[in-house]
Amino acid sequence: MKKPTLAITVPCYNEELCIESTVNSLIEVLGDLMAKDKINPDSFIYLVDDGSKDKTWELISKLHEKNHLVKGVKFIRNYGNQKAHIAGLLGVRDLGCDCVVSIDADLQQDQWAIEKFVDKYMDGADIVSGVRNSRDTDTFLKKTTAVCFYKVMNLLGVKIPVNQSDYRLVSKKAIDILAQYPEKQVFLRGFFNELGLKTEIVNFDVKPRLYGKSKFNYVSLLGLALNGITSFSIMPLRIIAVLGFLMALFSLGLGVYVLIEKYVFNNTPAGWATIVVLMSFFGGLQLFCMGIIGEYLGQVYREVKARPRYIIETELR
């Protein structure tokens, strides 16, 4: 296999504090791989400005002027991390590359692991997923919720390795398949695991963030989790159907019991407080189930409107 043209995509949102050091580090990685004759000299970095409100795009433009390896695209507003990743993948596809690595702008993910990704690609893998060695840099709450998310996703039938991230390499073949998917709310971790292409794993260490703070809060992480679940599994809807059937059986049995006590034994059933508690419980359960159904209806609503995933303001090639 000939040495590939590698693209590195970097989603950026208000990253003025770290974007220059990040680009310099990635240029160093590309230079090292070129020196080892592992990638084509036409390889490049593609920065996706997800509607930043600081000087991120201004700095990207200056970096582009200084070095032809740096290219970029700017959204007219913020569309979210997953849309930025998709824009990066489809953008480098149009520019021309054999494979692409996606990495976060803060470079907490070990950029030197990119060489291992390329090695796996050269051995025939179309998708190389980055999996964290540990979550030691996370808070206890974030670590716990992350583990719960992966376990729930696997229970619902979406097979994602624990601690998998959006740090991955994908081949042009995989990107071409992504381009065929018209859906707007693509959950990339689930998507690439569902394709069935040859997949390998690279483990990497996570470093402390040196500049700024993470743009992911618990609300955005919850939104990402709900999108992942509703995009790739209808198991929650089936669970709701089973719960509804069981609740109907329970209600029928309770009704029969009340009638027997009333008309056979002429006894007013005791335990009305229990019944009130049960009614409150099942009322809450019904509202919860309606919320899940609402999430799926929301997904359908967004897809039916068929709005573009993102709108590009300008691009540097």
CSV table of N, CA, C and O in Angstrom, one decimal, residues 173-252:
chain,number,residue,atom,x,y,z
A,173,LYS,N,-12.8,5.4,2.3
A,173,LYS,CA,-13.9,4.5,2.1
A,173,LYS,C,-15.0,4.8,3.1
A,173,LYS,O,-16.2,4.8,2.8
A,174,ALA,N,-14.6,4.9,4.4
A,174,ALA,CA,-15.6,5.1,5.5
A,174,ALA,C,-16.3,6.5,5.3
A,174,ALA,O,-17.5,6.7,5.6
A,175,ILE,N,-15.5,7.5,4.9
A,175,ILE,CA,-16.0,8.9,4.7
A,175,ILE,C,-17.0,8.9,3.6
A,175,ILE,O,-18.0,9.6,3.6
A,176,ASP,N,-16.7,8.1,2.5
A,176,ASP,CA,-17.6,8.1,1.4
A,176,ASP,C,-19.0,7.5,1.8
A,176,ASP,O,-20.0,7.9,1.3
A,177,ILE,N,-18.9,6.5,2.7
A,177,ILE,CA,-20.2,5.9,3.2
A,177,ILE,C,-20.9,7.0,4.0
A,177,ILE,O,-22.1,7.1,3.9
A,178,LEU,N,-20.2,7.7,4.9
A,178,LEU,CA,-20.8,8.7,5.7
A,178,LEU,C,-21.5,9.8,4.8
A,178,LEU,O,-22.6,10.2,5.1
A,179,ALA,N,-20.9,10.1,3.7
A,179,ALA,CA,-21.5,11.1,2.8
A,179,ALA,C,-22.8,10.6,2.2
A,179,ALA,O,-23.6,11.5,1.7
A,180,GLN,N,-23.1,9.3,2.2
A,180,GLN,CA,-24.3,8.8,1.7
A,180,GLN,C,-25.5,8.9,2.7
A,180,GLN,O,-26.6,8.7,2.3
A,181,TYR,N,-25.2,9.1,3.9
A,181,TYR,CA,-26.2,9.2,5.0
A,181,TYR,C,-26.8,10.6,5.0
A,181,TYR,O,-26.1,11.6,5.3
A,182,PRO,N,-28.1,10.7,4.7
A,182,PRO,CA,-28.7,12.0,4.7
A,182,PRO,C,-29.1,12.5,6.1
A,182,PRO,O,-29.5,13.7,6.2
A,183,GLU,N,-29.2,11.7,7.1
A,183,GLU,CA,-29.7,12.1,8.4
A,183,GLU,C,-28.8,13.2,9.0
A,183,GLU,O,-27.6,13.2,8.8
A,184,LYS,N,-29.5,14.1,9.7
A,184,LYS,CA,-28.8,15.3,10.3
A,184,LYS,C,-28.1,15.0,11.6
A,184,LYS,O,-27.1,15.6,12.0
A,185,GLN,N,-28.8,14.2,12.5
A,185,GLN,CA,-28.3,13.9,13.8
A,185,GLN,C,-27.5,12.6,13.9
A,185,GLN,O,-27.9,11.6,14.4
A,186,VAL,N,-26.3,12.7,13.3
A,186,VAL,CA,-25.4,11.5,13.3
A,186,VAL,C,-24.6,11.4,14.5
A,186,VAL,O,-23.9,12.4,14.9
A,187,PHE,N,-24.7,10.3,15.2
A,187,PHE,CA,-23.8,10.1,16.4
A,187,PHE,C,-22.6,9.2,15.9
A,187,PHE,O,-22.7,8.0,15.7
A,188,LEU,N,-21.5,9.9,15.8
A,188,LEU,CA,-20.4,9.3,15.1
A,188,LEU,C,-19.8,8.0,15.7
A,188,LEU,O,-19.4,7.1,15.0
A,189,ARG,N,-19.8,8.0,17.0
A,189,ARG,CA,-19.2,6.8,17.7
A,189,ARG,C,-20.1,5.6,17.4
A,189,ARG,O,-19.6,4.5,17.1
A,190,GLY,N,-21.4,5.8,17.4
A,190,GLY,CA,-22.3,4.7,17.0
A,190,GLY,C,-22.2,4.4,15.5
A,190,GLY,O,-22.2,3.2,15.1
A,191,PHE,N,-22.1,5.4,14.7
A,191,PHE,CA,-22.1,5.2,13.3
A,191,PHE,C,-21.0,4.4,12.8
A,191,PHE,O,-21.1,3.4,12.1
A,192,PHE,N,-19.7,4.8,13.2
A,192,PHE,CA,-18.6,4.0,12.7
A,192,PHE,C,-18.5,2.6,13.3
A,192,PHE,O,-17.9,1.8,12.7
A,193,ASN,N,-19.0,2.4,14.5
A,193,ASN,CA,-19.1,1.0,15.0
A,193,ASN,C,-20.1,0.2,14.3
A,193,ASN,O,-20.0,-1.0,14.3
A,194,GLU,N,-21.1,0.8,13.7
A,194,GLU,CA,-22.2,0.1,13.0
A,194,GLU,C,-21.8,-0.3,11.6
A,194,GLU,O,-22.4,-1.2,11.0
A,195,LEU,N,-20.9,0.4,11.0
A,195,LEU,CA,-20.6,0.2,9.5
A,195,LEU,C,-20.2,-1.3,9.2
A,195,LEU,O,-20.6,-1.8,8.2
A,196,GLY,N,-19.4,-1.9,10.0
A,196,GLY,CA,-18.9,-3.2,9.7
A,196,GLY,C,-17.6,-3.3,9.0
A,196,GLY,O,-17.2,-4.4,8.6
A,197,LEU,N,-17.0,-2.1,8.8
A,197,LEU,CA,-15.7,-2.1,8.2
A,197,LEU,C,-14.6,-2.6,9.2
A,197,LEU,O,-14.9,-2.7,10.4
A,198,LYS,N,-13.5,-3.0,8.6
A,198,LYS,CA,-12.4,-3.5,9.5
A,198,LYS,C,-12.0,-2.4,10.5
A,198,LYS,O,-11.6,-1.3,10.1
A,199,THR,N,-12.1,-2.8,11.8
A,199,THR,CA,-11.9,-1.8,12.9
A,199,THR,C,-10.8,-2.3,13.8
A,199,THR,O,-10.7,-3.4,14.2
A,200,GLU,N,-9.9,-1.4,14.2
A,200,GLU,CA,-8.9,-1.6,15.2
A,200,GLU,C,-9.0,-0.6,16.3
A,200,GLU,O,-9.7,0.4,16.2
A,201,ILE,N,-8.2,-0.8,17.4
A,201,ILE,CA,-8.3,0.1,18.5
A,201,ILE,C,-6.8,0.5,18.9
A,201,ILE,O,-5.9,-0.3,18.8
A,202,VAL,N,-6.7,1.8,19.2
A,202,VAL,CA,-5.4,2.3,19.7
A,202,VAL,C,-5.7,2.9,21.1
A,202,VAL,O,-6.6,3.8,21.2
A,203,ASN,N,-5.0,2.5,22.1
A,203,ASN,CA,-5.2,3.0,23.4
A,203,ASN,C,-4.2,4.3,23.6
A,203,ASN,O,-3.1,4.3,23.1
A,204,PHE,N,-4.7,5.3,24.3
A,204,PHE,CA,-3.9,6.5,24.4
A,204,PHE,C,-4.2,7.0,25.8
A,204,PHE,O,-5.2,6.8,26.5
A,205,ASP,N,-3.2,7.9,26.3
A,205,ASP,CA,-3.3,8.5,27.6
A,205,ASP,C,-3.9,9.9,27.4
A,205,ASP,O,-3.8,10.6,26.3
A,206,VAL,N,-4.6,10.4,28.4
A,206,VAL,CA,-5.2,11.7,28.4
A,206,VAL,C,-4.4,12.6,29.3
A,206,VAL,O,-4.2,12.3,30.4
A,207,LYS,N,-4.1,13.8,28.7
A,207,LYS,CA,-3.3,14.8,29.5
A,207,LYS,C,-4.2,15.8,30.1
A,207,LYS,O,-5.3,16.1,29.6
A,208,PRO,N,-3.8,16.5,31.2
A,208,PRO,CA,-4.6,17.6,31.7
A,208,PRO,C,-4.7,18.7,30.7
A,208,PRO,O,-3.8,18.9,29.9
A,209,ARG,N,-5.8,19.4,30.7
A,209,ARG,CA,-6.0,20.6,29.8
A,209,ARG,C,-5.1,21.7,30.3
A,209,ARG,O,-5.2,22.1,31.4
A,210,LEU,N,-4.3,22.3,29.4
A,210,LEU,CA,-3.4,23.4,29.7
A,210,LEU,C,-4.0,24.7,29.6
A,210,LEU,O,-3.6,25.7,30.4
A,211,TYR,N,-4.9,24.9,28.6
A,211,TYR,CA,-5.5,26.3,28.4
A,211,TYR,C,-7.0,26.2,28.4
A,211,TYR,O,-7.6,25.3,27.8
A,212,GLY,N,-7.6,27.3,28.9
A,212,GLY,CA,-9.1,27.3,28.9
A,212,GLY,C,-9.8,26.2,29.6
A,212,GLY,O,-9.2,25.6,30.5
A,213,LYS,N,-11.0,26.0,29.3
A,213,LYS,CA,-11.8,25.0,30.0
A,213,LYS,C,-12.6,24.3,28.9
A,213,LYS,O,-12.9,24.8,27.8
A,214,SER,N,-13.1,23.1,29.3
A,214,SER,CA,-13.9,22.3,28.4
A,214,SER,C,-15.2,22.9,28.0
A,214,SER,O,-15.8,23.6,28.9
A,215,LYS,N,-15.6,22.8,26.7
A,215,LYS,CA,-16.8,23.4,26.3
A,215,LYS,C,-18.0,22.5,26.5
A,215,LYS,O,-19.2,22.8,26.3
A,216,PHE,N,-17.7,21.2,27.0
A,216,PHE,CA,-18.7,20.3,27.3
A,216,PHE,C,-19.1,20.4,28.8
A,216,PHE,O,-18.3,20.1,29.6
A,217,ASN,N,-20.4,20.8,29.0
A,217,ASN,CA,-20.9,20.7,30.4
A,217,ASN,C,-21.9,19.5,30.5
A,217,ASN,O,-22.1,18.8,29.5
A,218,TYR,N,-22.4,19.3,31.6
A,218,TYR,CA,-23.3,18.1,31.8
A,218,TYR,C,-24.5,18.1,31.0
A,218,TYR,O,-25.0,17.1,30.6
A,219,VAL,N,-25.0,19.3,30.7
A,219,VAL,CA,-26.2,19.4,29.8
A,219,VAL,C,-25.9,19.0,28.4
A,219,VAL,O,-26.6,18.2,27.8
A,220,SER,N,-24.8,19.5,27.9
A,220,SER,CA,-24.4,19.1,26.5
A,220,SER,C,-24.0,17.6,26.4
A,220,SER,O,-24.3,17.0,25.4
A,221,LEU,N,-23.4,17.1,27.5
A,221,LEU,CA,-23.1,15.7,27.5
A,221,LEU,C,-24.4,14.8,27.5
A,221,LEU,O,-24.4,13.8,26.9
A,222,LEU,N,-25.4,15.3,28.3
A,222,LEU,CA,-26.6,14.6,28.3
A,222,LEU,C,-27.3,14.6,27.0
A,222,LEU,O,-27.9,13.6,26.5
A,223,GLY,N,-27.2,15.8,26.3
A,223,GLY,CA,-27.8,15.9,25.0
A,223,GLY,C,-27.1,14.9,24.0
A,223,GLY,O,-27.8,14.3,23.2
A,224,LEU,N,-25.8,14.8,24.1
A,224,LEU,CA,-25.0,13.9,23.3
A,224,LEU,C,-25.4,12.4,23.5
A,224,LEU,O,-25.6,11.6,22.6
A,225,ALA,N,-25.6,12.1,24.8
A,225,ALA,CA,-26.0,10.8,25.2
A,225,ALA,C,-27.4,10.4,24.6
A,225,ALA,O,-27.6,9.3,24.1
A,226,LEU,N,-28.4,11.4,24.8
A,226,LEU,CA,-29.7,11.1,24.3
A,226,LEU,C,-29.7,11.0,22.8
A,226,LEU,O,-30.5,10.1,22.2
A,227,ASN,N,-28.9,11.8,22.1
A,227,ASN,CA,-28.8,11.7,20.7
A,227,ASN,C,-28.3,10.3,20.2
A,227,ASN,O,-28.8,9.7,19.3
A,228,GLY,N,-27.3,9.9,21.0
A,228,GLY,CA,-26.7,8.6,20.7
A,228,GLY,C,-27.7,7.4,20.9
A,228,GLY,O,-27.8,6.5,20.0
A,229,ILE,N,-28.4,7.5,21.9
A,229,ILE,CA,-29.4,6.4,22.2
A,229,ILE,C,-30.5,6.4,21.2
A,229,ILE,O,-30.9,5.4,20.6
A,230,THR,N,-31.1,7.6,20.9
A,230,THR,CA,-32.3,7.7,20.1
A,230,THR,C,-31.9,7.5,18.6
A,230,THR,O,-32.7,7.2,17.8
A,231,SER,N,-30.6,7.7,18.3
A,231,SER,CA,-30.2,7.6,16.9
A,231,SER,C,-29.9,6.1,16.5
A,231,SER,O,-30.1,5.8,15.3
A,232,PHE,N,-29.6,5.3,17.5
A,232,PHE,CA,-29.1,4.0,17.1
A,232,PHE,C,-29.9,2.8,17.8
A,232,PHE,O,-29.5,1.7,17.6
A,233,SER,N,-30.9,3.1,18.6
A,233,SER,CA,-31.6,2.1,19.3
A,233,SER,C,-33.0,2.4,19.5
A,233,SER,O,-33.4,3.5,19.9
A,234,ILE,N,-33.9,1.5,19.2
A,234,ILE,CA,-35.3,1.6,19.6
A,234,ILE,C,-35.7,0.8,20.8
A,234,ILE,O,-36.9,0.7,21.1
A,235,MET,N,-34.7,0.3,21.5
A,235,MET,CA,-34.9,-0.5,22.6
A,235,MET,C,-35.7,0.2,23.7
A,235,MET,O,-36.6,-0.4,24.3
A,236,PRO,N,-35.5,1.5,24.0
A,236,PRO,CA,-36.3,2.2,25.0
A,236,PRO,C,-37.8,2.2,24.7
A,236,PRO,O,-38.6,2.0,25.5
A,237,LEU,N,-38.2,2.3,23.4
A,237,LEU,CA,-39.6,2.2,23.0
A,237,LEU,C,-40.1,0.8,23.3
A,237,LEU,O,-41.3,0.6,23.7
A,238,ARG,N,-39.3,-0.2,23.0
A,238,ARG,CA,-39.8,-1.6,23.3
A,238,ARG,C,-39.9,-1.8,24.8
A,238,ARG,O,-40.9,-2.5,25.3
A,239,ILE,N,-39.0,-1.2,25.6
A,239,ILE,CA,-39.1,-1.3,27.1
A,239,ILE,C,-40.4,-0.7,27.5
A,239,ILE,O,-41.1,-1.2,28.4
A,240,ILE,N,-40.8,0.5,26.9
A,240,ILE,CA,-42.0,1.2,27.3
A,240,ILE,C,-43.2,0.3,27.0
A,240,ILE,O,-44.2,0.2,27.7
A,241,ALA,N,-43.2,-0.4,25.8
A,241,ALA,CA,-44.3,-1.3,25.4
A,241,ALA,C,-44.5,-2.4,26.5
A,241,ALA,O,-45.6,-2.7,26.9
A,242,VAL,N,-43.3,-3.0,26.9
A,242,VAL,CA,-43.4,-4.1,27.9
A,242,VAL,C,-43.9,-3.5,29.2
A,242,VAL,O,-44.7,-4.2,29.9
A,243,LEU,N,-43.4,-2.4,29.6
A,243,LEU,CA,-43.9,-1.8,30.9
A,243,LEU,C,-45.4,-1.5,30.8
A,243,LEU,O,-46.1,-1.7,31.8
A,244,GLY,N,-45.9,-1.0,29.7
A,244,GLY,CA,-47.3,-0.7,29.5
A,244,GLY,C,-48.1,-2.0,29.7
A,244,GLY,O,-49.2,-2.0,30.3
A,245,PHE,N,-47.6,-3.1,29.1
A,245,PHE,CA,-48.3,-4.4,29.2
A,245,PHE,C,-48.3,-4.9,30.6
A,245,PHE,O,-49.4,-5.3,31.1
A,246,LEU,N,-47.2,-4.8,31.3
A,246,LEU,CA,-47.1,-5.2,32.7
A,246,LEU,C,-48.0,-4.4,33.6
A,246,LEU,O,-48.7,-4.9,34.5
A,247,MET,N,-48.1,-3.0,33.3
A,247,MET,CA,-48.9,-2.2,34.1
A,247,MET,C,-50.4,-2.5,33.9
A,247,MET,O,-51.2,-2.5,34.9
A,248,ALA,N,-50.8,-2.9,32.7
A,248,ALA,CA,-52.1,-3.2,32.4
A,248,ALA,C,-52.5,-4.5,33.2
A,248,ALA,O,-53.6,-4.6,33.7
A,249,LEU,N,-51.6,-5.5,33.2
A,249,LEU,CA,-51.8,-6.7,33.9
A,249,LEU,C,-52.0,-6.5,35.4
A,249,LEU,O,-52.9,-7.0,36.1
A,250,PHE,N,-51.1,-5.6,35.9
A,250,PHE,CA,-51.2,-5.3,37.4
A,250,PHE,C,-52.5,-4.6,37.7
A,250,PHE,O,-53.1,-4.9,38.7
A,251,SER,N,-52.9,-3.6,36.9
A,251,SER,CA,-54.2,-3.0,37.1
A,251,SER,C,-55.4,-3.9,37.0
A,251,SER,O,-56.3,-3.8,37.8
A,252,LEU,N,-55.3,-4.9,36.1
A,252,LEU,CA,-56.4,-5.8,36.0
A,252,LEU,C,-56.4,-6.7,37.2
A,252,LEU,O,-57.5,-7.0,37.8
